[in-house]
XYZ file of C-alpha atoms in Angstrom:
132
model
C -4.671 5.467 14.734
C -7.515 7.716 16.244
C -5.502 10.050 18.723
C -2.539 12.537 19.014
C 0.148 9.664 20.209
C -0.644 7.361 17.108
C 0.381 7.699 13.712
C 0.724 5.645 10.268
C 3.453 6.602 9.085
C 4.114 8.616 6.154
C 6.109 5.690 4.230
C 2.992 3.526 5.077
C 0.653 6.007 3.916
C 2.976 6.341 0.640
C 2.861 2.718 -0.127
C -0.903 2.394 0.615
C -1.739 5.622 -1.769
C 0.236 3.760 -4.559
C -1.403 0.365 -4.236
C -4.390 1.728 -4.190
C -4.232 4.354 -6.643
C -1.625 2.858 -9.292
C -2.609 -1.148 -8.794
C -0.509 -3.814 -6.661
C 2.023 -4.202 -9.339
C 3.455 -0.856 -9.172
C 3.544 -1.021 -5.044
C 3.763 -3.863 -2.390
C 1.874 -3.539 0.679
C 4.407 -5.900 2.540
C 2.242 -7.288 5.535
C 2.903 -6.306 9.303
C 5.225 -8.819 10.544
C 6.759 -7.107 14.094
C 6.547 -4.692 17.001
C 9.344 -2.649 18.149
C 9.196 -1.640 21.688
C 11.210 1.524 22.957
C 11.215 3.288 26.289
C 11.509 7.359 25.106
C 8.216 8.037 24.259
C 7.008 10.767 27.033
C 8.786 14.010 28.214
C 10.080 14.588 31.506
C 6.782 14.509 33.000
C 5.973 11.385 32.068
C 3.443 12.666 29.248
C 3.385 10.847 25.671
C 4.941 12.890 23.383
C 3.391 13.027 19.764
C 5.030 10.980 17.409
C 5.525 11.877 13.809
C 4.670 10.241 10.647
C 8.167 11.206 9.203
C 9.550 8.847 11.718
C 11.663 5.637 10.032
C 12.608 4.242 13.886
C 11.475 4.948 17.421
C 13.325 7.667 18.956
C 14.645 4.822 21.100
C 13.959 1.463 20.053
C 14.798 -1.435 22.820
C 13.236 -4.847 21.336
C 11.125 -5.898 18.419
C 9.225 -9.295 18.521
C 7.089 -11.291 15.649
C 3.866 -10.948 15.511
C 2.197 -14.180 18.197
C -0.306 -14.634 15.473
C -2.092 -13.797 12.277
C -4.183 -10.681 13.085
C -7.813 -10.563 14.415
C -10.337 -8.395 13.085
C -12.125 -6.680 16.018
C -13.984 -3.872 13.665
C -13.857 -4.505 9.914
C -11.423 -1.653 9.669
C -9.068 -2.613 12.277
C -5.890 -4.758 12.641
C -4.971 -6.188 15.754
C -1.771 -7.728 16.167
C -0.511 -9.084 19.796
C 3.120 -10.057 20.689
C 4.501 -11.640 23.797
C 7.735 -10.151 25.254
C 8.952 -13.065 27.335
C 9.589 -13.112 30.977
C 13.446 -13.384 30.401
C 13.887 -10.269 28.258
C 13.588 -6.530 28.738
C 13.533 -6.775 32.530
C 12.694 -3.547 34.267
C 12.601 -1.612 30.787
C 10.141 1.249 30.453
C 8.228 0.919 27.620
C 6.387 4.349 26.191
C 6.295 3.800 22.602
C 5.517 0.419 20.262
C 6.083 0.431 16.147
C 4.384 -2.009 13.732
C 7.344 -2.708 11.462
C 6.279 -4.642 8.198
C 8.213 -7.331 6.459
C 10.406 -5.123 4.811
C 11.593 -3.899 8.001
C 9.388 -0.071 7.219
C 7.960 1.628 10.277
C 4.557 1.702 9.377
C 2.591 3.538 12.557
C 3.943 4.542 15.774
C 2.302 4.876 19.659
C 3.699 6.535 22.695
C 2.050 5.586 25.762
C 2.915 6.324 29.671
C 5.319 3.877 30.825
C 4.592 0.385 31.358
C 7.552 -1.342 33.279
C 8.345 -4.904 32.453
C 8.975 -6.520 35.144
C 11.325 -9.416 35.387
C 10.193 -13.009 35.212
C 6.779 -12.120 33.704
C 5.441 -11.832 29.958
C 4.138 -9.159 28.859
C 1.630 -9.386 26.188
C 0.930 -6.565 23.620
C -1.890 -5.958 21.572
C -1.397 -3.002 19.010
C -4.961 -1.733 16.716
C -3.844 -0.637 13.537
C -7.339 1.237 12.989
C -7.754 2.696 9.039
């Protein structure tokens, strides 16, 4: 999460610290298992807004998908998990924000983006870096 429109959240960062700190029997790290898509991530100019790590949801979440795939490594610090919206769903949605939701359904980092329109027919494929 390297810029102002990403975040790990702050429940995320809670269960990490504890894992870490107190040993994997006092926390679960439950593994990344989604991506929630929602389409009110900029202001009225069409700028991302920040997102913030005391988030639990999108401010408005429109789809979430399973992860296509077990992640790929592309740095050694760096998750990166893909999903496939298919053609059939979210037709002519704006998307400007994406959450990776663990298996325990906890937002665990959030991204607002200018709009990408799904267009209807086609898949959209998603990669999301969860960068530590």
């Amino acid at each position: 999460m390297a810029n102002e429109n990403s975040v790990i959240t702050r429940a995320r960062r809670v269960a990490l610290c504890n894992a870490t700190s107190r040993g994997s029997s006092v926390q679960t790290i439950y593994p990344i298992s989604h991506i929630v898509f929602g389409d009110a991530g900029v202001d009225g100019n069409g700028d991302p807004i920040a997102p913030s790590d005391t988030q639990t949801a999108l401010t408005h979440a429109i789809g979430t998908y399973p992860i296509d795939a077990a992640p790929t490594y592309p740095e050694t610090t760096t998750a990166r998990y893909t999903v496939t919206i298919p053609a059939a769903d979210l037709a002519g949605a704006e998307i400007s924000e994406a959450g990776l939701v663990d298996s325990n359904g906890t937002l665990c980092a959030i991204k607002t983006m200018y709009v990408k329109r799904k267009d209807a027919g086609v898949t959209f494929t998603f990669t999301f870096d969860d960068e530590f």
